[in-house]
Amino acid sequence: MNNFTTPSRGAQSHVPSACDPDLSGVDPLKLTEIRRRVAVVRSYLRIAEPDEGDRAEHASKLDLSINQFLALVRAWSLQEKASALSGSGASKGAPRPKGRRNLPVASKTAAQEVIAAADANASLIEIVDRVAERCGKLGVATPSRSTIWNMLMEARRASPGTDNHATVISRCHVKLPVQKARHLVYPDLTLAVSEANGEIIFASLGDHDLDADKLTEALKDGLLTGPFKIDSEIAASLQLPEMVDFQAMKATAARTATARILGRGIGSLDLIYHRSRSREPHELLRSKKDAPLSSEDAFHIIVEQIDAHNAARNMKKAIIPGRD
């Protein structure tokens, strides 16, 4: 079993069961709070004829007014989906703010058009130069390099792939704060991704030795097709069959190649290609309702989003050790 899914001290472990609510559409950082709300609402609904005291008692468990609590009860009764309980009472909560809010529309449109027309293998420097040229001709402000990078990565998230045909194998991190013992960490993720169509063929979380064993097994069984571009650190740990056609790359180059295929991330999850440039996991917990994930919850969410990524490209499910 992938050790990423084993319970860790300090994390709120959760073993899925048949009576679990439908958690689709729920902010991962709100899973603990939403499960708590579902449990309290279900407890209230099991009372045959609840009175004012029952309503007050259950509302206080969630730090809500009676009216807010009853709004949650109504929302759950209509849908029985956990996402219906994501707000406080009638309020569903605003989406987390994104960047680039002050970027002029004309500048954003110009950048988007340049990015859409660019070859998938175009470098950031090339795209920044083209955006600057386009904005100069239009007489509008040129977005910053970091803004163009963010827009490019978001566009590549939905891209079907590049004009190349290798399978890139590299490591990155998933932007989810996970409780491991007394520390918060970002999950490690090893990926084998097709340059041609963006399909995630293989994914493994956590244990690098297990990653290597499972990846070697998949290569020997012919489940991954070459040629391959492989992070040299990963290649050194593999027992590669002699017939495997591969090019070893520096870790940074392999991550860059993966970023060109997947862009900002997979499904609704962001990936971190350069850990040293990212904020610390605890900084993602910006609300008192936010909570780090257990390893089990993080594994489930990541697998779900990898499947969503492949499904959007009409591809089969990825090989993922530890998948049910």
PDB file of N, CA and C in Angstrom, residues 214-295:
ATOM      1  N   LYS A 214       7.204   0.471  -8.711  1.00  0.00           N
ATOM      2  CA  LYS A 214       5.980   0.412  -9.506  1.00  0.00           C
ATOM      3  C   LYS A 214       6.209   0.942 -10.918  1.00  0.00           C
ATOM      4  N   LEU A 215       7.036   1.965 -11.030  1.00  0.00           N
ATOM      5  CA  LEU A 215       7.331   2.525 -12.344  1.00  0.00           C
ATOM      6  C   LEU A 215       8.141   1.547 -13.182  1.00  0.00           C
ATOM      7  N   THR A 216       9.108   0.890 -12.556  1.00  0.00           N
ATOM      8  CA  THR A 216       9.890  -0.141 -13.252  1.00  0.00           C
ATOM      9  C   THR A 216       8.980  -1.260 -13.738  1.00  0.00           C
ATOM     10  N   GLU A 217       8.064  -1.667 -12.869  1.00  0.00           N
ATOM     11  CA  GLU A 217       7.116  -2.736 -13.217  1.00  0.00           C
ATOM     12  C   GLU A 217       6.252  -2.332 -14.408  1.00  0.00           C
ATOM     13  N   ALA A 218       5.765  -1.086 -14.406  1.00  0.00           N
ATOM     14  CA  ALA A 218       4.918  -0.612 -15.509  1.00  0.00           C
ATOM     15  C   ALA A 218       5.699  -0.553 -16.812  1.00  0.00           C
ATOM     16  N   LEU A 219       6.979  -0.143 -16.733  1.00  0.00           N
ATOM     17  CA  LEU A 219       7.811  -0.085 -17.936  1.00  0.00           C
ATOM     18  C   LEU A 219       8.082  -1.485 -18.490  1.00  0.00           C
ATOM     19  N   LYS A 220       8.385  -2.420 -17.584  1.00  0.00           N
ATOM     20  CA  LYS A 220       8.669  -3.789 -18.029  1.00  0.00           C
ATOM     21  C   LYS A 220       7.441  -4.461 -18.629  1.00  0.00           C
ATOM     22  N   ASP A 221       6.266  -4.084 -18.109  1.00  0.00           N
ATOM     23  CA  ASP A 221       5.024  -4.668 -18.623  1.00  0.00           C
ATOM     24  C   ASP A 221       4.538  -3.977 -19.901  1.00  0.00           C
ATOM     25  N   GLY A 222       5.261  -2.957 -20.345  1.00  0.00           N
ATOM     26  CA  GLY A 222       4.893  -2.260 -21.571  1.00  0.00           C
ATOM     27  C   GLY A 222       3.668  -1.368 -21.420  1.00  0.00           C
ATOM     28  N   LEU A 223       3.352  -0.971 -20.178  1.00  0.00           N
ATOM     29  CA  LEU A 223       2.171  -0.131 -19.948  1.00  0.00           C
ATOM     30  C   LEU A 223       2.447   1.329 -20.272  1.00  0.00           C
ATOM     31  N   LEU A 224       3.723   1.692 -20.371  1.00  0.00           N
ATOM     32  CA  LEU A 224       4.127   3.028 -20.781  1.00  0.00           C
ATOM     33  C   LEU A 224       4.915   2.904 -22.075  1.00  0.00           C
ATOM     34  N   THR A 225       4.613   3.765 -23.024  1.00  0.00           N
ATOM     35  CA  THR A 225       5.289   3.694 -24.316  1.00  0.00           C
ATOM     36  C   THR A 225       6.250   4.855 -24.489  1.00  0.00           C
ATOM     37  N   GLY A 226       7.410   4.571 -25.084  1.00  0.00           N
ATOM     38  CA  GLY A 226       8.439   5.575 -25.288  1.00  0.00           C
ATOM     39  C   GLY A 226       8.314   6.237 -26.642  1.00  0.00           C
ATOM     40  N   PRO A 227       9.296   7.078 -26.971  1.00  0.00           N
ATOM     41  CA  PRO A 227      10.501   7.333 -26.185  1.00  0.00           C
ATOM     42  C   PRO A 227      10.189   8.094 -24.896  1.00  0.00           C
ATOM     43  N   PHE A 228      11.144   8.084 -23.958  1.00  0.00           N
ATOM     44  CA  PHE A 228      10.928   8.700 -22.657  1.00  0.00           C
ATOM     45  C   PHE A 228      11.921   9.833 -22.401  1.00  0.00           C
ATOM     46  N   LYS A 229      11.451  10.826 -21.693  1.00  0.00           N
ATOM     47  CA  LYS A 229      12.306  11.862 -21.120  1.00  0.00           C
ATOM     48  C   LYS A 229      12.144  11.724 -19.610  1.00  0.00           C
ATOM     49  N   ILE A 230      13.222  11.360 -18.919  1.00  0.00           N
ATOM     50  CA  ILE A 230      13.101  11.001 -17.507  1.00  0.00           C
ATOM     51  C   ILE A 230      14.023  11.858 -16.645  1.00  0.00           C
ATOM     52  N   ASP A 231      13.485  12.355 -15.564  1.00  0.00           N
ATOM     53  CA  ASP A 231      14.279  13.026 -14.534  1.00  0.00           C
ATOM     54  C   ASP A 231      15.445  12.092 -14.195  1.00  0.00           C
ATOM     55  N   SER A 232      16.677  12.597 -14.299  1.00  0.00           N
ATOM     56  CA  SER A 232      17.854  11.747 -14.101  1.00  0.00           C
ATOM     57  C   SER A 232      17.887  11.108 -12.715  1.00  0.00           C
ATOM     58  N   GLU A 233      17.344  11.805 -11.703  1.00  0.00           N
ATOM     59  CA  GLU A 233      17.318  11.232 -10.355  1.00  0.00           C
ATOM     60  C   GLU A 233      16.375  10.038 -10.303  1.00  0.00           C
ATOM     61  N   ILE A 234      15.270  10.123 -11.048  1.00  0.00           N
ATOM     62  CA  ILE A 234      14.339   8.994 -11.109  1.00  0.00           C
ATOM     63  C   ILE A 234      14.956   7.864 -11.923  1.00  0.00           C
ATOM     64  N   ALA A 235      15.572   8.215 -13.062  1.00  0.00           N
ATOM     65  CA  ALA A 235      16.175   7.207 -13.941  1.00  0.00           C
ATOM     66  C   ALA A 235      17.214   6.378 -13.198  1.00  0.00           C
ATOM     67  N   ALA A 236      17.957   7.021 -12.306  1.00  0.00           N
ATOM     68  CA  ALA A 236      19.001   6.315 -11.559  1.00  0.00           C
ATOM     69  C   ALA A 236      18.425   5.279 -10.605  1.00  0.00           C
ATOM     70  N   SER A 237      17.178   5.456 -10.205  1.00  0.00           N
ATOM     71  CA  SER A 237      16.564   4.526  -9.248  1.00  0.00           C
ATOM     72  C   SER A 237      15.759   3.432  -9.936  1.00  0.00           C
ATOM     73  N   LEU A 238      15.645   3.500 -11.268  1.00  0.00           N
ATOM     74  CA  LEU A 238      14.856   2.515 -11.999  1.00  0.00           C
ATOM     75  C   LEU A 238      15.727   1.372 -12.503  1.00  0.00           C
ATOM     76  N   GLN A 239      15.123   0.212 -12.613  1.00  0.00           N
ATOM     77  CA  GLN A 239      15.776  -0.926 -13.256  1.00  0.00           C
ATOM     78  C   GLN A 239      15.200  -1.015 -14.660  1.00  0.00           C
ATOM     79  N   LEU A 240      15.738  -0.183 -15.547  1.00  0.00           N
ATOM     80  CA  LEU A 240      15.145  -0.045 -16.876  1.00  0.00           C
ATOM     81  C   LEU A 240      15.526  -1.202 -17.786  1.00  0.00           C
ATOM     82  N   PRO A 241      14.540  -1.778 -18.471  1.00  0.00           N
ATOM     83  CA  PRO A 241      14.849  -2.802 -19.469  1.00  0.00           C
ATOM     84  C   PRO A 241      15.740  -2.202 -20.555  1.00  0.00           C
ATOM     85  N   GLU A 242      16.617  -3.010 -21.149  1.00  0.00           N
ATOM     86  CA  GLU A 242      17.570  -2.510 -22.147  1.00  0.00           C
ATOM     87  C   GLU A 242      16.870  -1.902 -23.358  1.00  0.00           C
ATOM     88  N   MET A 243      15.676  -2.385 -23.675  1.00  0.00           N
ATOM     89  CA  MET A 243      15.017  -1.900 -24.892  1.00  0.00           C
ATOM     90  C   MET A 243      14.340  -0.546 -24.707  1.00  0.00           C
ATOM     91  N   VAL A 244      14.324  -0.027 -23.474  1.00  0.00           N
ATOM     92  CA  VAL A 244      13.649   1.242 -23.222  1.00  0.00           C
ATOM     93  C   VAL A 244      14.476   2.396 -23.793  1.00  0.00           C
ATOM     94  N   ASP A 245      13.863   3.162 -24.668  1.00  0.00           N
ATOM     95  CA  ASP A 245      14.502   4.318 -25.292  1.00  0.00           C
ATOM     96  C   ASP A 245      14.225   5.544 -24.431  1.00  0.00           C
ATOM     97  N   PHE A 246      15.266   6.034 -23.744  1.00  0.00           N
ATOM     98  CA  PHE A 246      15.018   7.178 -22.875  1.00  0.00           C
ATOM     99  C   PHE A 246      16.166   8.174 -22.904  1.00  0.00           C
ATOM    100  N   GLN A 247      15.801   9.401 -22.582  1.00  0.00           N
ATOM    101  CA  GLN A 247      16.758  10.496 -22.440  1.00  0.00           C
ATOM    102  C   GLN A 247      16.697  10.975 -21.001  1.00  0.00           C
ATOM    103  N   ALA A 248      17.817  10.904 -20.283  1.00  0.00           N
ATOM    104  CA  ALA A 248      17.857  11.397 -18.910  1.00  0.00           C
ATOM    105  C   ALA A 248      18.004  12.915 -18.938  1.00  0.00           C
ATOM    106  N   MET A 249      17.210  13.587 -18.107  1.00  0.00           N
ATOM    107  CA  MET A 249      17.225  15.049 -18.066  1.00  0.00           C
ATOM    108  C   MET A 249      17.483  15.518 -16.640  1.00  0.00           C
ATOM    109  N   LYS A 250      18.036  16.712 -16.496  1.00  0.00           N
ATOM    110  CA  LYS A 250      18.132  17.294 -15.168  1.00  0.00           C
ATOM    111  C   LYS A 250      16.727  17.427 -14.596  1.00  0.00           C
ATOM    112  N   ALA A 251      16.609  17.344 -13.269  1.00  0.00           N
ATOM    113  CA  ALA A 251      15.302  17.397 -12.627  1.00  0.00           C
ATOM    114  C   ALA A 251      14.542  18.660 -13.017  1.00  0.00           C
ATOM    115  N   THR A 252      15.248  19.797 -13.066  1.00  0.00           N
ATOM    116  CA  THR A 252      14.574  21.054 -13.418  1.00  0.00           C
ATOM    117  C   THR A 252      14.044  21.023 -14.843  1.00  0.00           C
ATOM    118  N   ALA A 253      14.811  20.432 -15.753  1.00  0.00           N
ATOM    119  CA  ALA A 253      14.374  20.348 -17.149  1.00  0.00           C
ATOM    120  C   ALA A 253      13.172  19.424 -17.288  1.00  0.00           C
ATOM    121  N   ALA A 254      13.174  18.323 -16.525  1.00  0.00           N
ATOM    122  CA  ALA A 254      12.049  17.388 -16.578  1.00  0.00           C
ATOM    123  C   ALA A 254      10.778  18.038 -16.034  1.00  0.00           C
ATOM    124  N   ARG A 255      10.921  18.812 -14.954  1.00  0.00           N
ATOM    125  CA  ARG A 255       9.751  19.503 -14.396  1.00  0.00           C
ATOM    126  C   ARG A 255       9.232  20.563 -15.367  1.00  0.00           C
ATOM    127  N   THR A 256      10.154  21.252 -16.036  1.00  0.00           N
ATOM    128  CA  THR A 256       9.745  22.256 -17.020  1.00  0.00           C
ATOM    129  C   THR A 256       8.995  21.601 -18.164  1.00  0.00           C
ATOM    130  N   ALA A 257       9.477  20.435 -18.606  1.00  0.00           N
ATOM    131  CA  ALA A 257       8.799  19.713 -19.685  1.00  0.00           C
ATOM    132  C   ALA A 257       7.389  19.311 -19.261  1.00  0.00           C
ATOM    133  N   THR A 258       7.242  18.886 -18.002  1.00  0.00           N
ATOM    134  CA  THR A 258       5.922  18.514 -17.492  1.00  0.00           C
ATOM    135  C   THR A 258       5.018  19.736 -17.407  1.00  0.00           C
ATOM    136  N   ALA A 259       5.586  20.867 -16.962  1.00  0.00           N
ATOM    137  CA  ALA A 259       4.808  22.103 -16.852  1.00  0.00           C
ATOM    138  C   ALA A 259       4.298  22.564 -18.206  1.00  0.00           C
ATOM    139  N   ARG A 260       5.068  22.327 -19.253  1.00  0.00           N
ATOM    140  CA  ARG A 260       4.624  22.724 -20.594  1.00  0.00           C
ATOM    141  C   ARG A 260       3.437  21.890 -21.057  1.00  0.00           C
ATOM    142  N   ILE A 261       3.313  20.688 -20.512  1.00  0.00           N
ATOM    143  CA  ILE A 261       2.189  19.829 -20.889  1.00  0.00           C
ATOM    144  C   ILE A 261       0.971  20.114 -20.017  1.00  0.00           C
ATOM    145  N   LEU A 262       1.176  20.169 -18.703  1.00  0.00           N
ATOM    146  CA  LEU A 262       0.054  20.252 -17.757  1.00  0.00           C
ATOM    147  C   LEU A 262      -0.289  21.674 -17.335  1.00  0.00           C
ATOM    148  N   GLY A 263       0.643  22.609 -17.559  1.00  0.00           N
ATOM    149  CA  GLY A 263       0.370  23.964 -17.118  1.00  0.00           C
ATOM    150  C   GLY A 263       0.295  24.048 -15.616  1.00  0.00           C
ATOM    151  N   ARG A 264      -0.666  24.823 -15.122  1.00  0.00           N
ATOM    152  CA  ARG A 264      -0.735  25.083 -13.690  1.00  0.00           C
ATOM    153  C   ARG A 264      -1.071  23.835 -12.883  1.00  0.00           C
ATOM    154  N   GLY A 265      -1.796  22.883 -13.460  1.00  0.00           N
ATOM    155  CA  GLY A 265      -2.130  21.727 -12.640  1.00  0.00           C
ATOM    156  C   GLY A 265      -3.038  20.734 -13.323  1.00  0.00           C
ATOM    157  N   ILE A 266      -3.686  19.910 -12.506  1.00  0.00           N
ATOM    158  CA  ILE A 266      -4.561  18.842 -12.993  1.00  0.00           C
ATOM    159  C   ILE A 266      -5.936  19.017 -12.370  1.00  0.00           C
ATOM    160  N   GLY A 267      -6.957  19.039 -13.204  1.00  0.00           N
ATOM    161  CA  GLY A 267      -8.292  19.253 -12.688  1.00  0.00           C
ATOM    162  C   GLY A 267      -8.348  20.569 -11.938  1.00  0.00           C
ATOM    163  N   SER A 268      -8.814  20.522 -10.700  1.00  0.00           N
ATOM    164  CA  SER A 268      -8.917  21.733  -9.886  1.00  0.00           C
ATOM    165  C   SER A 268      -7.697  21.947  -8.997  1.00  0.00           C
ATOM    166  N   LEU A 269      -6.691  21.081  -9.113  1.00  0.00           N
ATOM    167  CA  LEU A 269      -5.517  21.160  -8.239  1.00  0.00           C
ATOM    168  C   LEU A 269      -4.339  21.832  -8.936  1.00  0.00           C
ATOM    169  N   ASP A 270      -3.629  22.678  -8.200  1.00  0.00           N
ATOM    170  CA  ASP A 270      -2.402  23.288  -8.701  1.00  0.00           C
ATOM    171  C   ASP A 270      -1.218  22.397  -8.361  1.00  0.00           C
ATOM    172  N   LEU A 271      -0.239  22.376  -9.262  1.00  0.00           N
ATOM    173  CA  LEU A 271       1.000  21.649  -9.032  1.00  0.00           C
ATOM    174  C   LEU A 271       2.122  22.640  -8.750  1.00  0.00           C
ATOM    175  N   ILE A 272       3.095  22.201  -7.971  1.00  0.00           N
ATOM    176  CA  ILE A 272       4.260  23.019  -7.654  1.00  0.00           C
ATOM    177  C   ILE A 272       5.466  22.366  -8.316  1.00  0.00           C
ATOM    178  N   TYR A 273       6.061  23.066  -9.272  1.00  0.00           N
ATOM    179  CA  TYR A 273       7.194  22.513  -9.994  1.00  0.00           C
ATOM    180  C   TYR A 273       8.528  22.939  -9.370  1.00  0.00           C
ATOM    181  N   HIS A 274       8.507  24.057  -8.641  1.00  0.00           N
ATOM    182  CA  HIS A 274       9.720  24.541  -7.974  1.00  0.00           C
ATOM    183  C   HIS A 274       9.363  24.821  -6.518  1.00  0.00           C
ATOM    184  N   ARG A 275       9.640  23.859  -5.667  1.00  0.00           N
ATOM    185  CA  ARG A 275       9.226  23.954  -4.263  1.00  0.00           C
ATOM    186  C   ARG A 275       9.809  25.180  -3.576  1.00  0.00           C
ATOM    187  N   SER A 276      11.034  25.548  -3.898  1.00  0.00           N
ATOM    188  CA  SER A 276      11.689  26.662  -3.210  1.00  0.00           C
ATOM    189  C   SER A 276      11.019  28.001  -3.508  1.00  0.00           C
ATOM    190  N   ARG A 277      10.236  28.054  -4.589  1.00  0.00           N
ATOM    191  CA  ARG A 277       9.586  29.309  -4.961  1.00  0.00           C
ATOM    192  C   ARG A 277       8.149  29.402  -4.450  1.00  0.00           C
ATOM    193  N   SER A 278       7.680  28.367  -3.801  1.00  0.00           N
ATOM    194  CA  SER A 278       6.281  28.347  -3.369  1.00  0.00           C
ATOM    195  C   SER A 278       6.168  28.767  -1.900  1.00  0.00           C
ATOM    196  N   ARG A 279       4.988  29.209  -1.532  1.00  0.00           N
ATOM    197  CA  ARG A 279       4.753  29.565  -0.137  1.00  0.00           C
ATOM    198  C   ARG A 279       4.680  28.309   0.721  1.00  0.00           C
ATOM    199  N   GLU A 280       4.767  28.476   2.020  1.00  0.00           N
ATOM    200  CA  GLU A 280       4.720  27.337   2.924  1.00  0.00           C
ATOM    201  C   GLU A 280       3.278  26.827   3.060  1.00  0.00           C
ATOM    202  N   PRO A 281       3.108  25.518   3.319  1.00  0.00           N
ATOM    203  CA  PRO A 281       1.749  24.948   3.372  1.00  0.00           C
ATOM    204  C   PRO A 281       0.807  25.648   4.348  1.00  0.00           C
ATOM    205  N   HIS A 282       1.322  26.077   5.509  1.00  0.00           N
ATOM    206  CA  HIS A 282       0.436  26.682   6.505  1.00  0.00           C
ATOM    207  C   HIS A 282      -0.150  28.004   6.008  1.00  0.00           C
ATOM    208  N   GLU A 283       0.502  28.632   5.026  1.00  0.00           N
ATOM    209  CA  GLU A 283       0.008  29.900   4.503  1.00  0.00           C
ATOM    210  C   GLU A 283      -1.264  29.739   3.683  1.00  0.00           C
ATOM    211  N   LEU A 284      -1.581  28.499   3.302  1.00  0.00           N
ATOM    212  CA  LEU A 284      -2.811  28.246   2.552  1.00  0.00           C
ATOM    213  C   LEU A 284      -4.035  28.217   3.471  1.00  0.00           C
ATOM    214  N   LEU A 285      -3.806  28.086   4.750  1.00  0.00           N
ATOM    215  CA  LEU A 285      -4.904  28.012   5.721  1.00  0.00           C
ATOM    216  C   LEU A 285      -5.257  29.435   6.149  1.00  0.00           C
ATOM    217  N   ARG A 286      -6.128  30.066   5.376  1.00  0.00           N
ATOM    218  CA  ARG A 286      -6.394  31.491   5.556  1.00  0.00           C
ATOM    219  C   ARG A 286      -7.683  31.784   6.308  1.00  0.00           C
ATOM    220  N   SER A 287      -8.411  30.749   6.655  1.00  0.00           N
ATOM    221  CA  SER A 287      -9.671  30.936   7.369  1.00  0.00           C
ATOM    222  C   SER A 287      -9.689  30.015   8.581  1.00  0.00           C
ATOM    223  N   LYS A 288     -10.433  30.409   9.617  1.00  0.00           N
ATOM    224  CA  LYS A 288     -10.523  29.549  10.796  1.00  0.00           C
ATOM    225  C   LYS A 288     -11.232  28.236  10.484  1.00  0.00           C
ATOM    226  N   LYS A 289     -11.947  28.193   9.359  1.00  0.00           N
ATOM    227  CA  LYS A 289     -12.619  26.961   8.947  1.00  0.00           C
ATOM    228  C   LYS A 289     -11.705  26.060   8.114  1.00  0.00           C
ATOM    229  N   ASP A 290     -10.550  26.597   7.676  1.00  0.00           N
ATOM    230  CA  ASP A 290      -9.620  25.793   6.892  1.00  0.00           C
ATOM    231  C   ASP A 290      -8.887  24.806   7.796  1.00  0.00           C
ATOM    232  N   ALA A 291      -8.607  23.627   7.265  1.00  0.00           N
ATOM    233  CA  ALA A 291      -7.864  22.616   8.027  1.00  0.00           C
ATOM    234  C   ALA A 291      -7.010  21.802   7.065  1.00  0.00           C
ATOM    235  N   PRO A 292      -5.820  21.388   7.502  1.00  0.00           N
ATOM    236  CA  PRO A 292      -4.991  20.539   6.638  1.00  0.00           C
ATOM    237  C   PRO A 292      -5.669  19.199   6.400  1.00  0.00           C
ATOM    238  N   LEU A 293      -5.266  18.544   5.343  1.00  0.00           N
ATOM    239  CA  LEU A 293      -5.853  17.260   4.969  1.00  0.00           C
ATOM    240  C   LEU A 293      -5.093  16.105   5.603  1.00  0.00           C
ATOM    241  N   SER A 294      -5.793  15.030   5.816  1.00  0.00           N
ATOM    242  CA  SER A 294      -5.118  13.785   6.168  1.00  0.00           C
ATOM    243  C   SER A 294      -4.524  13.207   4.888  1.00  0.00           C
ATOM    244  N   SER A 295      -3.588  12.290   5.025  1.00  0.00           N
ATOM    245  CA  SER A 295      -2.999  11.641   3.844  1.00  0.00           C
ATOM    246  C   SER A 295      -4.056  10.928   3.018  1.00  0.00           C
TER     247      SER A 295
END
